GROMACS .gro file of C-alpha atoms in nm:
model
  357
    1MET     CA    1   0.383  -2.741  -1.696
    2LYS     CA    2   0.429  -2.365  -1.682
    3LYS     CA    3   0.464  -2.189  -1.349
    4MET     CA    4   0.162  -1.982  -1.257
    5LYS     CA    5   0.170  -1.669  -1.047
    6LYS     CA    6  -0.112  -1.772  -0.819
    7PHE     CA    7  -0.352  -2.059  -0.803
    8ILE     CA    8  -0.697  -2.032  -0.660
    9SER     CA    9  -0.967  -2.295  -0.701
   10LEU     CA   10  -1.335  -2.305  -0.759
   11ALA     CA   11  -1.397  -2.309  -0.390
   12LEU     CA   12  -1.299  -1.942  -0.391
   13ALA     CA   13  -1.594  -1.878  -0.615
   14ALA     CA   14  -1.811  -2.057  -0.365
   15LEU     CA   15  -1.666  -1.847  -0.086
   16LEU     CA   16  -1.700  -1.514  -0.257
   17CYS     CA   17  -2.061  -1.530  -0.355
   18THR     CA   18  -2.389  -1.695  -0.277
   19LEU     CA   19  -2.332  -2.059  -0.358
   20LEU     CA   20  -2.608  -2.218  -0.561
   21CYS     CA   21  -2.508  -2.575  -0.633
   22ALA     CA   22  -2.660  -2.723  -0.944
   23CYS     CA   23  -2.674  -3.083  -1.059
   24GLY     CA   24  -2.677  -3.195  -1.419
   25GLY     CA   25  -2.874  -3.039  -1.701
   26VAL     CA   26  -2.648  -2.734  -1.717
   27GLN     CA   27  -2.621  -2.585  -2.065
   28ALA     CA   28  -2.270  -2.453  -2.121
   29SER     CA   29  -2.211  -2.130  -2.309
   30PRO     CA   30  -2.088  -2.177  -2.669
   31VAL     CA   31  -1.723  -2.281  -2.685
   32GLU     CA   32  -1.655  -2.014  -2.947
   33ASP     CA   33  -1.733  -1.747  -2.686
   34PHE     CA   34  -1.415  -1.838  -2.497
   35GLU     CA   35  -1.048  -1.792  -2.558
   36TYR     CA   36  -0.847  -2.086  -2.431
   37GLU     CA   37  -0.521  -2.278  -2.444
   38PHE     CA   38  -0.437  -2.649  -2.434
   39GLU     CA   39  -0.166  -2.769  -2.201
   40ASP     CA   40  -0.082  -3.123  -2.089
   41GLY     CA   41  -0.417  -3.250  -2.212
   42GLU     CA   42  -0.612  -2.988  -2.015
   43VAL     CA   43  -0.774  -2.654  -2.099
   44THR     CA   44  -0.709  -2.310  -1.955
   45ILE     CA   45  -0.970  -2.039  -2.015
   46THR     CA   46  -0.777  -1.722  -2.098
   47GLY     CA   47  -1.054  -1.484  -2.203
   48TYR     CA   48  -1.418  -1.432  -2.295
   49ILE     CA   49  -1.530  -1.274  -2.623
   50GLY     CA   50  -1.903  -1.346  -2.606
   51SER     CA   51  -2.179  -1.107  -2.504
   52ASP     CA   52  -2.387  -1.301  -2.251
   53LEU     CA   53  -2.444  -1.160  -1.904
   54GLU     CA   54  -2.499  -1.509  -1.765
   55ILE     CA   55  -2.206  -1.734  -1.846
   56VAL     CA   56  -2.161  -2.110  -1.802
   57ILE     CA   57  -1.805  -2.233  -1.845
   58PRO     CA   58  -1.798  -2.575  -2.016
   59GLU     CA   59  -1.658  -2.881  -1.836
   60THR     CA   60  -1.474  -2.994  -2.149
   61ILE     CA   61  -1.349  -2.852  -2.476
   62ASP     CA   62  -1.256  -3.095  -2.752
   63ASP     CA   63  -1.297  -3.378  -2.500
   64ARG     CA   64  -1.033  -3.225  -2.273
   65PRO     CA   65  -1.120  -3.112  -1.920
   66VAL     CA   66  -1.134  -2.741  -1.846
   67THR     CA   67  -0.921  -2.710  -1.531
   68VAL     CA   68  -0.796  -2.351  -1.508
   69ILE     CA   69  -0.947  -2.003  -1.532
   70GLY     CA   70  -0.651  -1.790  -1.631
   71GLU     CA   71  -0.519  -1.465  -1.494
   72GLU     CA   72  -0.751  -1.171  -1.577
   73ALA     CA   73  -0.962  -1.401  -1.797
   74PHE     CA   74  -1.287  -1.218  -1.716
   75GLU     CA   75  -1.141  -0.898  -1.575
   76ASP     CA   76  -1.382  -0.603  -1.595
   77TYR     CA   77  -1.641  -0.802  -1.792
   78ASP     CA   78  -1.997  -0.684  -1.728
   79MET     CA   79  -2.148  -1.022  -1.637
   80THR     CA   80  -2.414  -1.074  -1.371
   81SER     CA   81  -2.360  -1.446  -1.305
   82ILE     CA   82  -2.121  -1.724  -1.387
   83SER     CA   83  -2.143  -2.099  -1.344
   84ILE     CA   84  -1.814  -2.283  -1.302
   85PRO     CA   85  -1.770  -2.659  -1.344
   86ASN     CA   86  -1.613  -2.866  -1.069
   87SER     CA   87  -1.349  -2.973  -1.319
   88ILE     CA   88  -1.181  -2.641  -1.239
   89ILE     CA   89  -0.894  -2.685  -0.995
   90SER     CA   90  -0.755  -2.333  -1.007
   91ILE     CA   91  -0.861  -1.975  -1.067
   92GLN     CA   92  -0.570  -1.744  -1.125
   93TYR     CA   93  -0.503  -1.398  -0.989
   94ASP     CA   94  -0.754  -1.126  -1.087
   95ALA     CA   95  -0.959  -1.373  -1.294
   96PHE     CA   96  -1.278  -1.183  -1.210
   97ASN     CA   97  -1.126  -0.857  -1.094
   98GLY     CA   98  -1.353  -0.557  -1.157
   99CYS     CA   99  -1.668  -0.755  -1.243
  100SER     CA  100  -1.871  -0.497  -1.055
  101ARG     CA  101  -2.213  -0.634  -1.160
  102LEU     CA  102  -2.136  -0.994  -1.069
  103GLU     CA  103  -2.403  -1.102  -0.822
  104LYS     CA  104  -2.371  -1.478  -0.805
  105VAL     CA  105  -2.143  -1.764  -0.888
  106THR     CA  106  -2.286  -2.112  -0.923
  107THR     CA  107  -2.111  -2.444  -0.939
  108TYR     CA  108  -2.203  -2.764  -1.117
  109GLY     CA  109  -2.062  -3.113  -1.158
  110THR     CA  110  -1.961  -3.374  -0.905
  111GLU     CA  111  -1.583  -3.368  -0.888
  112LYS     CA  112  -1.427  -3.239  -0.568
  113THR     CA  113  -1.250  -2.909  -0.612
  114ILE     CA  114  -0.965  -2.751  -0.421
  115LEU     CA  115  -0.830  -2.410  -0.339
  116TYR     CA  116  -0.468  -2.321  -0.301
  117GLU     CA  117  -0.234  -2.035  -0.363
  118VAL     CA  118   0.131  -2.101  -0.433
  119ASP     CA  119   0.457  -1.914  -0.446
  120GLU     CA  120   0.528  -1.799  -0.800
  121GLU     CA  121   0.898  -1.880  -0.752
  122LEU     CA  122   0.841  -2.252  -0.700
  123ASP     CA  123   0.969  -2.494  -0.962
  124ASP     CA  124   0.733  -2.756  -1.104
  125GLU     CA  125   0.827  -3.027  -0.853
  126ALA     CA  126   0.783  -2.800  -0.553
  127LEU     CA  127   0.462  -2.667  -0.706
  128ASP     CA  128   0.315  -3.015  -0.728
  129GLU     CA  129   0.416  -3.086  -0.369
  130GLN     CA  130   0.244  -2.773  -0.247
  131ARG     CA  131  -0.068  -2.847  -0.449
  132ASN     CA  132  -0.088  -3.186  -0.278
  133GLU     CA  133  -0.017  -3.041   0.065
  134TYR     CA  134  -0.292  -2.783   0.038
  135SER     CA  135  -0.547  -2.983  -0.156
  136GLU     CA  136  -0.785  -2.955   0.138
  137THR     CA  137  -0.688  -2.603   0.238
  138TYR     CA  138  -0.844  -2.275   0.137
  139PHE     CA  139  -0.634  -1.963   0.090
  140ILE     CA  140  -0.805  -1.653  -0.034
  141ALA     CA  141  -0.649  -1.407  -0.276
  142ASP     CA  142  -0.773  -1.145  -0.520
  143ALA     CA  143  -0.965  -1.335  -0.786
  144PHE     CA  144  -1.285  -1.142  -0.709
  145SER     CA  145  -1.143  -0.800  -0.620
  146TYR     CA  146  -1.391  -0.516  -0.663
  147CYS     CA  147  -1.692  -0.739  -0.722
  148GLU     CA  148  -1.895  -0.467  -0.561
  149SER     CA  149  -2.238  -0.620  -0.617
  150LEU     CA  150  -2.176  -0.924  -0.398
  151THR     CA  151  -2.386  -0.896  -0.083
  152SER     CA  152  -2.363  -1.246   0.064
  153LEU     CA  153  -2.154  -1.558   0.043
  154GLU     CA  154  -2.164  -1.910   0.178
  155ILE     CA  155  -1.861  -2.104   0.290
  156PRO     CA  156  -1.895  -2.467   0.175
  157ALA     CA  157  -1.871  -2.767   0.407
  158SER     CA  158  -1.530  -2.864   0.269
  159VAL     CA  159  -1.341  -2.551   0.376
  160ILE     CA  160  -1.088  -2.606   0.654
  161ARG     CA  161  -0.881  -2.286   0.642
  162ILE     CA  162  -0.959  -1.923   0.562
  163ASN     CA  163  -0.756  -1.604   0.575
  164SER     CA  164  -0.954  -1.320   0.729
  165ASN     CA  165  -0.886  -1.086   0.436
  166PHE     CA  166  -1.071  -1.306   0.189
  167VAL     CA  167  -1.356  -1.054   0.163
  168ASP     CA  168  -1.148  -0.737   0.164
  169GLY     CA  169  -1.290  -0.477  -0.072
  170LEU     CA  170  -1.639  -0.630  -0.089
  171THR     CA  171  -1.798  -0.312   0.040
  172ASN     CA  172  -2.157  -0.431  -0.001
  173LEU     CA  173  -2.109  -0.767   0.164
  174THR     CA  174  -2.354  -0.788   0.453
  175GLU     CA  175  -2.353  -1.157   0.535
  176ILE     CA  176  -2.112  -1.447   0.550
  177GLU     CA  177  -2.292  -1.779   0.578
  178VAL     CA  178  -2.143  -2.120   0.654
  179ASN     CA  179  -2.272  -2.455   0.539
  180GLY     CA  180  -2.411  -2.637   0.843
  181ASN     CA  181  -2.192  -2.940   0.769
  182ASN     CA  182  -1.868  -2.743   0.791
  183SER     CA  183  -1.655  -2.881   1.075
  184TYR     CA  184  -1.435  -2.575   1.120
  185TYR     CA  185  -1.646  -2.261   1.085
  186LEU     CA  186  -1.984  -2.118   1.174
  187SER     CA  187  -2.170  -1.795   1.120
  188GLU     CA  188  -2.380  -1.591   1.358
  189ASP     CA  189  -2.566  -1.282   1.244
  190GLY     CA  190  -2.358  -1.289   0.925
  191VAL     CA  191  -2.026  -1.280   1.115
  192LEU     CA  192  -1.768  -1.554   1.062
  193PHE     CA  193  -1.628  -1.754   1.357
  194ASP     CA  194  -1.445  -2.079   1.410
  195LYS     CA  195  -1.664  -2.376   1.494
  196ASP     CA  196  -1.631  -2.324   1.870
  197LYS     CA  197  -1.696  -1.952   1.831
  198GLN     CA  198  -1.372  -1.873   2.010
  199VAL     CA  199  -1.214  -1.691   1.716
  200LEU     CA  200  -1.389  -1.407   1.533
  201TYR     CA  201  -1.251  -1.417   1.181
  202ARG     CA  202  -1.448  -1.161   0.982
  203TYR     CA  203  -1.717  -0.903   1.020
  204PRO     CA  204  -1.856  -0.811   0.675
  205GLU     CA  205  -1.766  -0.464   0.552
  206GLY     CA  206  -2.116  -0.384   0.428
  207LYS     CA  207  -2.313  -0.462   0.745
  208THR     CA  208  -2.518  -0.157   0.835
  209ASP     CA  209  -2.520  -0.196   1.215
  210THR     CA  210  -2.347   0.089   1.395
  211SER     CA  211  -2.246  -0.108   1.704
  212TYR     CA  212  -2.128  -0.460   1.775
  213SER     CA  213  -2.059  -0.654   2.094
  214ILE     CA  214  -1.806  -0.936   2.076
  215PRO     CA  215  -1.975  -1.258   2.199
  216ASP     CA  216  -1.869  -1.384   2.540
  217SER     CA  217  -1.728  -1.704   2.391
  218VAL     CA  218  -1.466  -1.524   2.179
  219ILE     CA  219  -1.104  -1.545   2.292
  220ASN     CA  220  -0.929  -1.418   1.980
  221ILE     CA  221  -1.024  -1.139   1.739
  222GLY     CA  222  -0.841  -1.234   1.421
  223SER     CA  223  -0.614  -1.015   1.215
  224GLY     CA  224  -0.818  -0.787   0.992
  225ALA     CA  225  -1.147  -0.908   1.139
  226PHE     CA  226  -1.298  -0.557   1.132
  227ASP     CA  227  -1.092  -0.393   0.857
  228ASP     CA  228  -1.283  -0.123   0.667
  229CYS     CA  229  -1.613  -0.182   0.847
  230TYR     CA  230  -1.704   0.180   0.795
  231ASN     CA  231  -2.056   0.167   0.942
  232LEU     CA  232  -1.944   0.073   1.292
  233THR     CA  233  -1.924   0.356   1.544
  234SER     CA  234  -1.869   0.142   1.854
  235ILE     CA  235  -1.731  -0.200   1.942
  236LYS     CA  236  -1.751  -0.368   2.281
  237ILE     CA  237  -1.485  -0.622   2.368
  238SER     CA  238  -1.609  -0.896   2.602
  239ALA     CA  239  -1.436  -1.021   2.917
  240SER     CA  240  -1.321  -1.340   2.746
  241VAL     CA  241  -1.104  -1.176   2.475
  242ASN     CA  242  -0.731  -1.213   2.539
  243TYR     CA  243  -0.607  -1.115   2.194
  244CYS     CA  244  -0.732  -0.865   1.941
  245SER     CA  245  -0.572  -0.724   1.631
  246ASN     CA  246  -0.579  -0.355   1.557
  247PHE     CA  247  -0.885  -0.190   1.406
  248TYR     CA  248  -0.801  -0.037   1.067
  249GLY     CA  249  -1.024   0.144   0.823
  250LEU     CA  250  -1.313   0.195   1.067
  251THR     CA  251  -1.346   0.558   0.972
  252ASN     CA  252  -1.658   0.617   1.182
  253LEU     CA  253  -1.548   0.425   1.492
  254THR     CA  254  -1.553   0.657   1.793
  255GLN     CA  255  -1.574   0.413   2.083
  256ILE     CA  256  -1.394   0.094   2.180
  257GLU     CA  257  -1.541  -0.036   2.503
  258VAL     CA  258  -1.397  -0.318   2.713
  259ASP     CA  259  -1.579  -0.526   2.971
  260SER     CA  260  -1.440  -0.434   3.313
  261ASN     CA  261  -1.377  -0.802   3.387
  262ASN     CA  262  -1.145  -0.846   3.090
  263PRO     CA  263  -0.799  -0.943   3.225
  264SER     CA  264  -0.605  -0.827   2.917
  265TYR     CA  265  -0.758  -0.500   2.798
  266SER     CA  266  -0.919  -0.181   2.923
  267SER     CA  267  -1.059   0.136   2.774
  268GLU     CA  268  -1.076   0.501   2.870
  269ASP     CA  269  -1.272   0.762   2.679
  270GLY     CA  270  -1.328   0.503   2.406
  271ILE     CA  271  -0.955   0.439   2.360
  272LEU     CA  272  -0.810   0.088   2.382
  273PHE     CA  273  -0.530   0.010   2.630
  274ASN     CA  274  -0.381  -0.298   2.785
  275LYS     CA  275  -0.522  -0.386   3.126
  276ASP     CA  276  -0.301  -0.161   3.339
  277LYS     CA  277  -0.303   0.122   3.084
  278THR     CA  278   0.071   0.112   3.027
  279VAL     CA  279   0.027   0.047   2.654
  280LEU     CA  280  -0.195   0.262   2.433
  281ILE     CA  281  -0.315   0.023   2.163
  282ARG     CA  282  -0.572   0.205   1.951
  283TYR     CA  283  -0.722   0.551   1.926
  284PRO     CA  284  -1.043   0.519   1.716
  285GLU     CA  285  -1.027   0.675   1.372
  286GLY     CA  286  -1.372   0.830   1.396
  287LYS     CA  287  -1.305   1.044   1.703
  288THR     CA  288  -1.317   1.408   1.600
  289ASP     CA  289  -1.101   1.573   1.868
  290ALA     CA  290  -0.815   1.781   1.735
  291SER     CA  291  -0.587   1.725   2.036
  292TYR     CA  292  -0.525   1.454   2.294
  293SER     CA  293  -0.309   1.407   2.603
  294VAL     CA  294  -0.171   1.059   2.661
  295PRO     CA  295  -0.231   0.943   3.023
  296ASP     CA  296   0.069   0.946   3.258
  297SER     CA  297   0.030   0.570   3.314
  298VAL     CA  298   0.133   0.496   2.955
  299THR     CA  299   0.490   0.380   2.890
  300SER     CA  300   0.445   0.254   2.535
  301ILE     CA  301   0.247   0.363   2.227
  302GLY     CA  302   0.173   0.076   1.993
  303ASP     CA  303   0.216   0.041   1.619
  304TYR     CA  304  -0.050   0.234   1.425
  305ALA     CA  305  -0.211   0.335   1.756
  306PHE     CA  306  -0.319   0.671   1.608
  307TYR     CA  307  -0.339   0.560   1.247
  308ASN     CA  308  -0.552   0.794   1.035
  309SER     CA  309  -0.683   0.988   1.334
  310SER     CA  310  -0.817   1.342   1.302
  311LEU     CA  311  -0.572   1.468   1.565
  312THR     CA  312  -0.347   1.754   1.472
  313SER     CA  313  -0.155   1.761   1.800
  314ILE     CA  314  -0.079   1.532   2.090
  315THR     CA  315   0.083   1.570   2.431
  316ILE     CA  316   0.308   1.280   2.533
  317PRO     CA  317   0.427   1.253   2.896
  318ASP     CA  318   0.786   1.161   2.983
  319SER     CA  319   0.655   0.832   3.123
  320VAL     CA  320   0.646   0.711   2.762
  321THR     CA  321   0.973   0.539   2.679
  322SER     CA  322   0.870   0.354   2.363
  323ILE     CA  323   0.684   0.470   2.052
  324GLU     CA  324   0.646   0.242   1.753
  325THR     CA  325   0.760   0.394   1.424
  326ASP     CA  326   0.415   0.400   1.263
  327ALA     CA  327   0.223   0.494   1.577
  328PHE     CA  328   0.113   0.826   1.424
  329PHE     CA  329   0.092   0.724   1.060
  330ASN     CA  330  -0.122   0.979   0.870
  331SER     CA  331  -0.202   1.158   1.193
  332VAL     CA  332  -0.057   1.436   1.411
  333SER     CA  333   0.154   1.725   1.287
  334THR     CA  334   0.266   1.855   1.629
  335ILE     CA  335   0.389   1.671   1.940
  336TYR     CA  336   0.410   1.836   2.281
  337GLY     CA  337   0.636   1.695   2.551
  338LYS     CA  338   0.934   1.735   2.780
  339SER     CA  339   1.272   1.833   2.641
  340GLY     CA  340   1.502   1.532   2.608
  341SER     CA  341   1.210   1.288   2.623
  342CYS     CA  342   1.133   0.990   2.404
  343ALA     CA  343   0.862   1.205   2.246
  344GLU     CA  344   1.119   1.462   2.131
  345GLU     CA  345   1.346   1.192   1.987
  346TYR     CA  346   1.053   1.038   1.804
  347ALA     CA  347   0.941   1.373   1.660
  348ALA     CA  348   1.293   1.448   1.537
  349PHE     CA  349   1.326   1.105   1.377
  350LEU     CA  350   1.002   1.147   1.178
  351HIS     CA  351   1.038   1.523   1.120
  352ILE     CA  352   0.726   1.608   1.319
  353THR     CA  353   0.709   1.950   1.483
  354PHE     CA  354   0.798   1.922   1.853
  355VAL     CA  355   0.709   2.181   2.117
  356ALA     CA  356   0.881   2.152   2.454
  357GLU     CA  357   0.667   2.220   2.760
   0.00000   0.00000   0.00000
């Protein structure tokens, strides 16, 4: 069995589009419309040479089960829908990359399908072990990158694990739904949470709301939960949140508010700090000020704290003794501060203009 770069199952299709389960009576597209290979008694779809906009992948070819959709098999094809049999156990990297008109993916058949992604360096024995280990686990990769027409998706009942970046790049996605029988996840107002609604996993990039308040039940805002949600201008963090990842790609975000009863975080002028304002965590990308003075209470400036800000200059007090390397990534061009301070050392290290005050 050849090593594959990445393995992703049919469940990914169910996750990355509106799931419309069908039973029986499905008419497969003509076999001659597909390019394919035989391996170990199974079939891998490697390409499509037909002209249909609505495609149904066959369950079998020459009485052999179709189990794999190969790497880039449908890349950039102008289809609007595809139906995938449950005989499929893996969809390889970029299988549907660039299918910008793809609006829905349907599934048919009765066999249980799985989703996994494996290390391309594994040998066959280790590969089989990892397939077995993750046969119930869902890892999301890039099989549907740039499927820009997708607006909603439903997570099936069988999913037990999701990475928050599974919908990255789906700029028109407005809703993530969860099957009511799923034991691990739920959705509220199109936003994905764990079943207890204590972890916020993903806010869809295409939602048109300009503000969002984190529910009071949420304790953890997952990594990448709000990445590239360009419509949001304000986010309010509830009192219950004790961990939140940074907010990247929110180009219109001007305000991060924090409930005054939150024991872990605080905000000032829409900027996110830890509770006692000794750590500056995030300066919103959408703020339009050209200059900013860091408060004297701050001793540390976090990683990517000013990422992609519109600031051209910043004043850093000598109370600051720690600045993460990428704190000002794609941001300021001039730093003001005291001679001999941490700010001066940082500016020299990254070749940023420093002006002593």
